[in-house]
XYZ file of C-alpha atoms in Angstrom:
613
model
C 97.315 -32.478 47.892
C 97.377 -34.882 45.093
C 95.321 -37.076 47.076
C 92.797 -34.717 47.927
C 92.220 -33.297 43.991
C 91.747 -37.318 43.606
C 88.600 -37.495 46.216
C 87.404 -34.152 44.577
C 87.520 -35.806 41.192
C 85.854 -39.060 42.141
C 83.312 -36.893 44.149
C 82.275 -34.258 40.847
C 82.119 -37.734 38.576
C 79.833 -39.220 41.148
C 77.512 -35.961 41.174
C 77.833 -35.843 37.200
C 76.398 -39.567 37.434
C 73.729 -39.177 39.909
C 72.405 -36.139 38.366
C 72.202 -37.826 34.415
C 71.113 -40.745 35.954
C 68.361 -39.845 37.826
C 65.516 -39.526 35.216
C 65.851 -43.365 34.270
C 66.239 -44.381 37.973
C 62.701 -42.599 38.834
C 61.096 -44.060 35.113
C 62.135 -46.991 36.656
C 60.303 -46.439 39.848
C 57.163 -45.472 38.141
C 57.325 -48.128 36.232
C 57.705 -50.434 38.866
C 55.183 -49.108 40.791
C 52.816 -49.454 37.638
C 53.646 -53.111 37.652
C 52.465 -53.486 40.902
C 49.214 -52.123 40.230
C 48.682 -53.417 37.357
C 49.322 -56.898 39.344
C 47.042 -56.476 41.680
C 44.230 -55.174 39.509
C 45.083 -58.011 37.544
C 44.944 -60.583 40.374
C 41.775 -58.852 41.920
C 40.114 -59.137 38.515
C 41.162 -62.950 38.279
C 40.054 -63.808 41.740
C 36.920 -62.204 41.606
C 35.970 -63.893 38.422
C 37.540 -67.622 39.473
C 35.789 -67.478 42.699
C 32.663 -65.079 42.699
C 31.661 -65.173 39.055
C 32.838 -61.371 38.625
C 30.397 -59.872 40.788
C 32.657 -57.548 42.075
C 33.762 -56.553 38.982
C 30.142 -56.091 37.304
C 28.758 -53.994 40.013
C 32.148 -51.739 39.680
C 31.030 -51.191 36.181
C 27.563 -50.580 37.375
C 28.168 -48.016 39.555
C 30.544 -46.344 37.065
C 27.434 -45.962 35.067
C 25.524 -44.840 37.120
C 28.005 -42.253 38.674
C 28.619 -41.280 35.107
C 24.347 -40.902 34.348
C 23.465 -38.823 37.907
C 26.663 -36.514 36.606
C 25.171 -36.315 33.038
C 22.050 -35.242 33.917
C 23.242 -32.876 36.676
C 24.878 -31.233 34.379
C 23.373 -31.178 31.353
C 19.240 -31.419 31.972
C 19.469 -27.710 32.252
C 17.553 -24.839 30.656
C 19.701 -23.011 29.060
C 20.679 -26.767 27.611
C 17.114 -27.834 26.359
C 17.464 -28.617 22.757
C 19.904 -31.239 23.858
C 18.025 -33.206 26.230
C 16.987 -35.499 23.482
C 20.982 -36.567 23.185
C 21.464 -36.378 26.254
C 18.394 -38.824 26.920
C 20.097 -41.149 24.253
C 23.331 -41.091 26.038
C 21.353 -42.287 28.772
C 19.520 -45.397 27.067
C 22.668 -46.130 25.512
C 24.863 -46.713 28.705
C 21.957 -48.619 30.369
C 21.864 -50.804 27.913
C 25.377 -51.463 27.817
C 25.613 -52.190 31.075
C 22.248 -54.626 31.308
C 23.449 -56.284 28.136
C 27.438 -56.683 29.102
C 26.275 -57.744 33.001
C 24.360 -60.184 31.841
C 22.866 -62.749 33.739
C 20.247 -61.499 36.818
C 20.540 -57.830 34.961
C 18.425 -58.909 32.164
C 15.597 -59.937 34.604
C 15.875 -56.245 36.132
C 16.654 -54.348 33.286
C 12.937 -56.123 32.273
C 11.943 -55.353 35.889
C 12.884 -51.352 35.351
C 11.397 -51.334 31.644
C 8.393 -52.980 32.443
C 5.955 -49.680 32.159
C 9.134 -48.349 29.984
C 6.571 -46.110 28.344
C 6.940 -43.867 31.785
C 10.328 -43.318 30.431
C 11.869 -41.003 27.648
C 11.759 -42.293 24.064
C 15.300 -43.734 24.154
C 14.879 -45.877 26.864
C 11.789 -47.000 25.577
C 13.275 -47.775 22.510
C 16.186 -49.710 24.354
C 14.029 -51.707 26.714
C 12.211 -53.285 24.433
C 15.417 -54.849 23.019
C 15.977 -56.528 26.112
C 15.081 -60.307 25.497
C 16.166 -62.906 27.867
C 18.269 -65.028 25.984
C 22.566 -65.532 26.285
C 24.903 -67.802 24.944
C 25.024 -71.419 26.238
C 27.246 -72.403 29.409
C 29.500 -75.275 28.834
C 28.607 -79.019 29.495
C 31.427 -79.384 31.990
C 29.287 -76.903 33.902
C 26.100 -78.820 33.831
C 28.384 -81.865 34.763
C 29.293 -79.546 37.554
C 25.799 -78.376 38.801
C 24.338 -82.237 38.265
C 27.332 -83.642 40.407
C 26.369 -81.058 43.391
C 22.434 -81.364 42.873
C 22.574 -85.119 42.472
C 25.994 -86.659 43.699
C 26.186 -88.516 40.397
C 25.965 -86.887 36.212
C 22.775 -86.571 33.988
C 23.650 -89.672 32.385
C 26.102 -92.754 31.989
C 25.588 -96.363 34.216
C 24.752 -93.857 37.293
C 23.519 -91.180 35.391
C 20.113 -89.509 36.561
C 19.132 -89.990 32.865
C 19.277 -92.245 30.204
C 19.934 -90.018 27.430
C 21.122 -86.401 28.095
C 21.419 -84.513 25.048
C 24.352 -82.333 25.934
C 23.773 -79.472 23.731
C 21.091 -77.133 25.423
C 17.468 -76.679 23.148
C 17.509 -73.116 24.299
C 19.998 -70.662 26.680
C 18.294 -67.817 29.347
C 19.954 -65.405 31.292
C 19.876 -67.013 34.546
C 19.429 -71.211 33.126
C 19.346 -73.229 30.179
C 17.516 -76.132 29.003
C 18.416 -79.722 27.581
C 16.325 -82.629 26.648
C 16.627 -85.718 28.136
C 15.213 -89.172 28.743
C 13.568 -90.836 31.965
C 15.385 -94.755 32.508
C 12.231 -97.139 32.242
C 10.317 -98.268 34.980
C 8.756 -102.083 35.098
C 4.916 -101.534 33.158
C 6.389 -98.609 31.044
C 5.474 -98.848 27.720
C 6.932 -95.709 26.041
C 9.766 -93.681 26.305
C 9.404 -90.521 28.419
C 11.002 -87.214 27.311
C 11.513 -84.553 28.987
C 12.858 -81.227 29.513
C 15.804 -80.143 31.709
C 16.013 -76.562 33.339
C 19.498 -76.201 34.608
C 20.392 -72.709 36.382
C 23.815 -71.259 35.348
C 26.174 -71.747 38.160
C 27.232 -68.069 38.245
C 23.888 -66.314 39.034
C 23.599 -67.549 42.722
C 26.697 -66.278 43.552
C 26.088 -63.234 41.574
C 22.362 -62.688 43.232
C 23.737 -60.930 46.431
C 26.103 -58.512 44.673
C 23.192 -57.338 41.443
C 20.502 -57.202 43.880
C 22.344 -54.766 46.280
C 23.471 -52.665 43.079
C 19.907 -52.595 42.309
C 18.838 -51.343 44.874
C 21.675 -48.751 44.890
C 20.953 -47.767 41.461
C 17.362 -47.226 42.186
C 17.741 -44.814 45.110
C 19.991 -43.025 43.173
C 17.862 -42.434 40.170
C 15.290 -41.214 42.488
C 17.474 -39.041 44.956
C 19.864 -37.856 42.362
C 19.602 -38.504 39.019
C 16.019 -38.530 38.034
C 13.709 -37.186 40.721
C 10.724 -39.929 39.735
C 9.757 -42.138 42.501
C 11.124 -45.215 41.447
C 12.675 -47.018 44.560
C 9.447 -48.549 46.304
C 9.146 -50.990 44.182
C 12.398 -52.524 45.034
C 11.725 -54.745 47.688
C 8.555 -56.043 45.585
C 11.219 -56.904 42.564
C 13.909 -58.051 44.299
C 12.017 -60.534 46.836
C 10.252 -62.041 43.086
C 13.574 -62.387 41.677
C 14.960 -64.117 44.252
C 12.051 -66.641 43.676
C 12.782 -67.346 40.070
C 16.158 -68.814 41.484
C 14.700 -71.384 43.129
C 13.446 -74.402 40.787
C 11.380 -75.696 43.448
C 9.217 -73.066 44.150
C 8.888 -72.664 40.489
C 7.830 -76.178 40.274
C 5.110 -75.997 42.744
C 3.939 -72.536 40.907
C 3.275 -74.927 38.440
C 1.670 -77.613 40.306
C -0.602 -74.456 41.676
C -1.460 -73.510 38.264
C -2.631 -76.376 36.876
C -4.847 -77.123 39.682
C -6.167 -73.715 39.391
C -6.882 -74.577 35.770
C -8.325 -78.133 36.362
C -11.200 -76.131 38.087
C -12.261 -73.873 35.419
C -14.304 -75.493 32.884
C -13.849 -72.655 30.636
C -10.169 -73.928 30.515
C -9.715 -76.885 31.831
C -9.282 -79.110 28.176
C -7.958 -75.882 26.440
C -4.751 -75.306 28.623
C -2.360 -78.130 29.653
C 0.670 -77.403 32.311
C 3.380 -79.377 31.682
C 3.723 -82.276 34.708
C 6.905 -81.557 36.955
C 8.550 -84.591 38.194
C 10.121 -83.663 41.755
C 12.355 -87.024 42.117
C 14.189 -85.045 39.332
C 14.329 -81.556 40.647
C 15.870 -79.154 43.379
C 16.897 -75.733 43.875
C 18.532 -75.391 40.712
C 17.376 -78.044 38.211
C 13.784 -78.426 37.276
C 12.473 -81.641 35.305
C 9.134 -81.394 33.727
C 7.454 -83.345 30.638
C 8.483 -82.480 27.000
C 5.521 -81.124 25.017
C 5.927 -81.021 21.594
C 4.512 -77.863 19.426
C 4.745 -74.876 17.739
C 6.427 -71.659 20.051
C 3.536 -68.785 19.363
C 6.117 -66.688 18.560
C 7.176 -69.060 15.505
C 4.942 -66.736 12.638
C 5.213 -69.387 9.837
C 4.601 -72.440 12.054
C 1.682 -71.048 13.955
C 0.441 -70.315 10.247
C 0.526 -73.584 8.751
C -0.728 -75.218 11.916
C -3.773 -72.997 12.400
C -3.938 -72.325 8.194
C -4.017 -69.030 8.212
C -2.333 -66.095 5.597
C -0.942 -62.827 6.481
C -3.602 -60.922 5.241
C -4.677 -59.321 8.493
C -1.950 -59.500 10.391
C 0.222 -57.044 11.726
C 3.206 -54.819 10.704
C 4.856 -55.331 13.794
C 4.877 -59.181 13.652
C 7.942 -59.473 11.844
C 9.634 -58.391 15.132
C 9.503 -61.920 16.828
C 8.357 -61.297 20.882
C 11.404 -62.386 23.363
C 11.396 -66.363 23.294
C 13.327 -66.798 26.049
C 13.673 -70.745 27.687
C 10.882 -71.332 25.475
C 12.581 -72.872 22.094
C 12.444 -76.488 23.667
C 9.336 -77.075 21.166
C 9.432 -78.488 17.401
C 12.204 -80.798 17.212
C 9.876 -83.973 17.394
C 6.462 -81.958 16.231
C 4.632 -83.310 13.486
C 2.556 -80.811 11.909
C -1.120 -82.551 11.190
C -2.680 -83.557 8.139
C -5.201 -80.474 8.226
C -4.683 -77.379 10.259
C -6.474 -76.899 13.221
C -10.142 -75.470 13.544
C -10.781 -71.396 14.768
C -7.638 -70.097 13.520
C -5.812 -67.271 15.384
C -9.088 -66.105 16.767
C -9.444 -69.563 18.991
C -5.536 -69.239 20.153
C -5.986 -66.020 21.270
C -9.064 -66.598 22.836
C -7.791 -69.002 24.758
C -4.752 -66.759 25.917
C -6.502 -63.908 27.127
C -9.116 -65.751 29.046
C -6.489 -67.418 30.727
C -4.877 -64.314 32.004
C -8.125 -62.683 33.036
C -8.869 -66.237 35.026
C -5.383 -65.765 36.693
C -6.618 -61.650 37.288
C -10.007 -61.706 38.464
C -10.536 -65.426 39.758
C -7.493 -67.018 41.072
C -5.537 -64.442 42.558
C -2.605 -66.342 40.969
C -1.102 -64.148 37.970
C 1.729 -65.094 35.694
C 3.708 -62.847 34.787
C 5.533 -63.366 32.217
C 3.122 -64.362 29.048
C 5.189 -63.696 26.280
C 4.485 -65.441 23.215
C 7.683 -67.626 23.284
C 6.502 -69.094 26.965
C 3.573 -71.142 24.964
C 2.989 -73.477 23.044
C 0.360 -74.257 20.576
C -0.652 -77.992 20.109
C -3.566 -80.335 18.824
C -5.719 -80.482 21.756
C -5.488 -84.714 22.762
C -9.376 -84.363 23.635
C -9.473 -83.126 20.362
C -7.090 -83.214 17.607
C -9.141 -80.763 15.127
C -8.857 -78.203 17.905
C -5.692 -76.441 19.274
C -4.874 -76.631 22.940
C -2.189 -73.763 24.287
C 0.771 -74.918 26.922
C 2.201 -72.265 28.997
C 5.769 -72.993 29.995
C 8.147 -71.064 32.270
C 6.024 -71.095 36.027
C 8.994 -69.185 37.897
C 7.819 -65.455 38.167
C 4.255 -65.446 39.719
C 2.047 -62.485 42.313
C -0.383 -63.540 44.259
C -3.434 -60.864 44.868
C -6.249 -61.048 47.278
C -10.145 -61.053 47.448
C -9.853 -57.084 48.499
C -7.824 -56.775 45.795
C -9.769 -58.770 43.302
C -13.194 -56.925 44.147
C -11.573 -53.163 43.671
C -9.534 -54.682 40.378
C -12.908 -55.961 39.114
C -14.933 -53.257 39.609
C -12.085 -50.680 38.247
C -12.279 -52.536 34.940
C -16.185 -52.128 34.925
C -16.052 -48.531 35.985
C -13.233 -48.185 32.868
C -15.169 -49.673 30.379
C -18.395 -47.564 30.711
C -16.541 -44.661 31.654
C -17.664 -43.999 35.296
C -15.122 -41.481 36.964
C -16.587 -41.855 40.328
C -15.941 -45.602 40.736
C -12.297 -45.027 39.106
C -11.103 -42.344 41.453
C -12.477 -44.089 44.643
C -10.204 -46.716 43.961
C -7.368 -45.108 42.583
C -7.315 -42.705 45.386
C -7.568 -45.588 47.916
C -4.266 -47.245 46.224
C -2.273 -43.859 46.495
C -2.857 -42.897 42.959
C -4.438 -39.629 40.898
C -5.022 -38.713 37.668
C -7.451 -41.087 37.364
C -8.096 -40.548 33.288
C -3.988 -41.420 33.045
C -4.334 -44.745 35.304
C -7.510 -45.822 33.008
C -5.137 -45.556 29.963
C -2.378 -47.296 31.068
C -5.082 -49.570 32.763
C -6.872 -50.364 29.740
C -3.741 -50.052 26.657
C -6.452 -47.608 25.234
C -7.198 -44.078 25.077
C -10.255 -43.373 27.994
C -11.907 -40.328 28.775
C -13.892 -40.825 32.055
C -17.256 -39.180 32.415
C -17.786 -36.182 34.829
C -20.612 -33.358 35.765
C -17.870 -30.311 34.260
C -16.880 -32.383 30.868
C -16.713 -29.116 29.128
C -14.644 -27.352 31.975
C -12.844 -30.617 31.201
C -12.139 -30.334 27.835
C -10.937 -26.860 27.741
C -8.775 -27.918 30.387
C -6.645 -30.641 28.354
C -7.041 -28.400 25.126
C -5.395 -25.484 26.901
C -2.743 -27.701 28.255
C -2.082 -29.759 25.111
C -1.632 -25.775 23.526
C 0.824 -25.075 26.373
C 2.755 -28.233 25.700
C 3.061 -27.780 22.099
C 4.799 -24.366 23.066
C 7.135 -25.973 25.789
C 11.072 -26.434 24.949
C 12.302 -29.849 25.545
C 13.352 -29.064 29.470
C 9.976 -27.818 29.802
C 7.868 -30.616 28.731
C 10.690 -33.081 30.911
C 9.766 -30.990 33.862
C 5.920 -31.606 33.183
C 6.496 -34.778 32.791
C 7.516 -35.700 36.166
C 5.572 -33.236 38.017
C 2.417 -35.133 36.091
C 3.940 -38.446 37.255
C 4.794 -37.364 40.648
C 0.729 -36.691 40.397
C -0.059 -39.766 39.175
C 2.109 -41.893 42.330
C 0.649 -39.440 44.889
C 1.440 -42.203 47.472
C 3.761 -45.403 46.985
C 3.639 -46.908 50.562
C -0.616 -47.128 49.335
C 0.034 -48.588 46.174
C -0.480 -52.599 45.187
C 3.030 -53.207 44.183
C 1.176 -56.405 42.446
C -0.305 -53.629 39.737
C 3.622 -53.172 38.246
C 2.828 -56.888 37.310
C -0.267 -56.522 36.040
C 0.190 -53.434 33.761
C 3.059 -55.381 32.457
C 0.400 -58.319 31.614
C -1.297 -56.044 30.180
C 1.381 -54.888 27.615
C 1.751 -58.222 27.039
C -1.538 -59.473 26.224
C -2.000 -56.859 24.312
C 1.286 -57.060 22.274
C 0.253 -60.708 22.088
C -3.001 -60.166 20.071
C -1.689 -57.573 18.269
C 0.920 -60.109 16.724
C -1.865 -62.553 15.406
C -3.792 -59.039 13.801
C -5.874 -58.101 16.874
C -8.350 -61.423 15.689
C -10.417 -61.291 19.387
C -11.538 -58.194 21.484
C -9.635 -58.230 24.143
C -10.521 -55.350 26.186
C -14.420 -56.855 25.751
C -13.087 -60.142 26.961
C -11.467 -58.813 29.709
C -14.336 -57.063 31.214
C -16.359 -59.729 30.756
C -14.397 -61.840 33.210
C -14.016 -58.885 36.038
C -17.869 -58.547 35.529
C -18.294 -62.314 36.311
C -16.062 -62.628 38.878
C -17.692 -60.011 41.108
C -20.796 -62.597 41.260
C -18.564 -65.076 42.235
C -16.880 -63.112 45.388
C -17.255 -65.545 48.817
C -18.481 -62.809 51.197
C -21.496 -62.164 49.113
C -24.965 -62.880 50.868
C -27.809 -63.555 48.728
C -29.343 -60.572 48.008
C -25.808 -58.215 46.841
C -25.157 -62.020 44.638
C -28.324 -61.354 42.946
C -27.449 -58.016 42.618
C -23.986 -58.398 41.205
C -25.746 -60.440 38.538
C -27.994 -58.319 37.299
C -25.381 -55.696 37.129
C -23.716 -58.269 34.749
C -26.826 -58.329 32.898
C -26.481 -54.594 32.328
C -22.707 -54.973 32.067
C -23.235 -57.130 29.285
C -25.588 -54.815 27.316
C -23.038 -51.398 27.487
C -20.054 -53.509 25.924
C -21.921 -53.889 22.497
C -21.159 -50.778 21.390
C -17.012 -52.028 21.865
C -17.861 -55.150 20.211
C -19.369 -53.090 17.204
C -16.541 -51.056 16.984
C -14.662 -54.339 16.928
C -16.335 -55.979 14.199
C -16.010 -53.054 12.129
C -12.507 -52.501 12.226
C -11.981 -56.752 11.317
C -14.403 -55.644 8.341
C -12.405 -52.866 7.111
C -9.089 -55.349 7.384
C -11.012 -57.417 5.376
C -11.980 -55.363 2.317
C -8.293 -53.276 2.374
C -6.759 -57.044 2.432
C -9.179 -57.978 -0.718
C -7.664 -55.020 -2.730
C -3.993 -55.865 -1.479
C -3.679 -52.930 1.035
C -4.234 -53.136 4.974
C -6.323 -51.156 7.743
C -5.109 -51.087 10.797
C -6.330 -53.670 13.608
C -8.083 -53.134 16.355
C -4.940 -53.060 18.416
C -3.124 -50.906 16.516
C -6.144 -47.964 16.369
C -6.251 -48.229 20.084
C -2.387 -47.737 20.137
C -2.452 -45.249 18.304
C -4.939 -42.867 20.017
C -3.383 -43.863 23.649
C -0.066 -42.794 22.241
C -1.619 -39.399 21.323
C -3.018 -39.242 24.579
C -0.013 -40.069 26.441
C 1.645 -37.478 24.293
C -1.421 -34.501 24.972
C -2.020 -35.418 28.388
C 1.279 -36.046 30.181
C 4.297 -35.307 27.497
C 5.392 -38.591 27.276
C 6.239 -39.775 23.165
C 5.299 -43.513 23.515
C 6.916 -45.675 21.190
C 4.976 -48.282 19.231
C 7.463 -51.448 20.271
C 6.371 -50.743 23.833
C 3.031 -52.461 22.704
C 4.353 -55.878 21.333
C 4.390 -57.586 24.075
């Protein structure tokens, strides 16, 4: 009996026990269990960065973000929600941007891929996008040492260095490569040293490529399925297949090899535009060798000022924002500045610039497509040393367009600049495209009002609508907005995906003059070279040749009245600048009427950075 109250006993403690003990004991197991999680997670995220540069990771936090955006809008791009839509809008911008800017790396190249007709998108984003330069912090040199080693079996410089000087601190950093100077080991009958620059590709984007491309392309179908309702995925095979090609260092060296035969044969150009010479013993897939050229960057206001001697009297308010320089900062350390500044001022620079584009437009077929002020560089021209000569840089993003193409480009720019609505909405409607007024604006950077039989029925028509819109709320003028783009991309599988490229040149040309104080007419310049280069077509026999000439003739004659507009907006800068005030340029009177027509006509608030190039 005594026994048995002793098991009883030992049995109640035991239950006591158990039953106070059993909160730590499962603390414990959660905890544990938390550990192991947080272990793996850990691991994961180490592995993933060690051995595949974080890709995993990165497109994790991209489709977050996105997941998080399509269940924003859902929810919140409501009626009964319109006088948020601006927040929710900002929301928006702000997350992209996040994510472009904490990615890094290939996501700056599409972030600029997505924003470049950003003024398609709501004010935020618009606002965003054009903070997207393509710059990032420098990689290490034991990297370089790395990507040499693999490229070249030996380092950039030592006894069996490639080089014989490798500065190891890079001139300038890019998303996706960087760039160091270096210098060429003498050959017998050398009698100079030879400089030059080195374009090195970060070792992480190659790996990354796979994993941001297929989030791309993820991202896009689900702005345009879910989120946004804007077709915006056909251009994604276009974008992705061109930035693939700016991986690859050879290609881009033979883009430039291309280029400067192309501009060998054009007299116009041919002593004003130098390409820098790529030497292919020193390059592969992922380093690129070409010759140093010592300048000033375009973007560099007070340089390009005291080399071409001029003042700040006409230009710009927006040229204190310096244009994205990008690889392009590999210029000035050696530049001497000469005795006397070079003849034709910003008017000759930009000149040469925008005939150079339209060249690369109308004539060659061969556009590049990335003009940005920091990818040149302004030099004394070695024919010439009173005269500048302009070096474009950076030869890795390039579309090639076709005689078809050419011919219906050309004559679209004639048919814009004397207003012809006929000639506009054959082609427009052959490339999948309506609202033919809307294309020649974006076309052109400028407001245009093409001529038809009913321009009063016309008339009435946008004043009526611009009354309605005025009256919208903020989800009502959203939903116009698309259903006006939706009218505008009537059909994508039609549509020249090379025109995303060019409307983007466009921008930038534009933003480009506008920098300098609008010193050239652009859009005059422009049509000048479509004009010529329909008399220079191959299939033409004699008699449409003749033809096409004396419709340059007449051509010629209609664009006074832009170049008298021209001169007397540089006349009014003039006398505002002599009593210490300023007009506004050329450029900036043309942005400012297309933003009111973007605004009237299809609801969309344009911002002025989406015209600085």
């Amino acid at each position: 009996m005594f026994r048995n109250a002793t098991l009883l006993s030992k049995a109640s403690s035991r239950r006591t026990f158990t039953s106070q003990d059993s909160p730590p004991t499962r603390w414990r197991k959660y905890l544990r269990r938390a550990g192991f999680v947080a272990l793996g997670v850990g691991s994961f995220y180490a592995v993933d960065r060690a051995f595949n540069a974080s890709a995993i990771t990165r497109n994790i936090r991209t489709l977050y973000t996105c997941a998080i955006i399509t269940i924003d809008y859902k929810l919140n791009f409501t009626q009964e929600k319109s006088e948020s839509i601006p927040e929710l809008h900002t929301r928006v911008a702000d997350r992209m941007y996040n994510l472009f800017t904490s990615n890094g790396g290939l996501y700056i190249k599409i972030g600029q891929a997505i924003g470049a007709n950003a003024a398609l998108l709501p004010k935020p984003m618009q606002e965003k996008f054009a903070k997207l330069f393509d710059d990032a912090p420098q990689i290490p040199y034991s990297e370089v040492l790395r990507v040499f080693k693999a490229e070249f079996g030996r380092p950039p410089c030592g006894d069996d260095g490639v080089f014989e000087v490798f500065e190891e601190k890079a001139i300038a950093s890019a998303s996706i490569a960087q760039v160091h100077r270096a210098k060429l080991r003498r050959l017998p009958g050398d009698t100079e040293d030879k400089w030059v620059a080195v374009k090195i590709q970060k070792p992480d984007v190659a790996k990354q490529m796979f994993w941001d491309l297929g989030a791309y392309r993820l991202v896009m179908y689900m702005f345009e399925k879910w989120a946004f309702d804007l077709p915006v995925y056909f251009v994604v095979d276009f974008v992705s297949d061109h930035l693939r090609r700016e991986l690859d260092f050879i290609l881009e060296s033979e883009n430039a090899k291309q280029t400067a035969r192309f501009v060998a044969s054009e007299p116009r150009l041919a002593k004003k535009v130098h390409i820098p010479k790529v030497y292919d013993e020193y390059t592969t897939k992922r380093v690129m060798t070409a010759e140093w050229i010592s300048g000033v960057r375009l973007s560099d206001r007070n340089g390009m000022k005291r080399l071409m001697g001029e003042n700040d009297t006409t230009l710009t308010a927006q040229a204190t924002v310096s244009p994205s320089v990008g690889l392009t900062e590999i210029v000035g350390p050696t530049f001497s500045f000469p005795a006397k500044p070079l003849k034709g001022g910003f008017s000759s620079v930009m000149q040469i610039m925008v005939e150079l584009f339209s060249a690369q437009m109308f004539s060659w077929g061969w556009v590049h497509c990335d003009g940005h002020l920091g990818n040149f560089i302004c030099r004394p021209n070695p024919n010439d040393p009173t005269l500048p000569q302009l070096v474009m840089l950076d030869h890795g993003l390039y579309v090639r367009v076709d005689e078809d193409f050419r011919r219906d480009w050309s004559l679209l720019w004639k048919g814009l600049l004397i207003g012809d609505f006929t000639s506009v909405e054959q082609i427009t409607r052959k490339w999948g495209m309506g609202l033919p007024d809307m294309f020649a604006s974006v076309a052109l950077a400028r407001p245009v009002r093409l001529t038809r039989k009913d321009r009063r029925a016309e008339v009435e028509k946008v004043t009526r609508e611009l009354e309605e819109y005025m009256n919208m709320s903020q989800y009502e003028q959203s939903v116009r907005m698309k259903a006006k783009l939706k009218q505008f991309l009537i059909d994508t599988d039609r549509m020249p995906k090379a025109l995303i490229f060019l409307f983007r040149n466009m921008r930038i040309v534009q933003g480009n003059n506008q920098y300098f104080g609008a010193p050239v007419n652009r859009v005059k310049i422009i049509g000048l070279w479509a004009s010529r280069s329909l008399t220079r077509l191959t299939r033409l026999t004699i008699g449409q040749r003749l033809r096409e000439y004396a419709n340059d003739m007449i051509f010629r004659g209609v664009l006074v009245s832009l170049d008298v507009a021209f001169w007397w907006t540089r006349f009014k800068q003039r006398v505002f600048a002599f009593f210490g005030t300023r007009s506004l340029s050329f450029e900036e009177e043309l942005e400012k009427a297309m933003r009111g027509l973007m605004r009237n006509n299809v609801g969309i608030n344009v911002e002025s950075s989406m015209f600085n190039g």
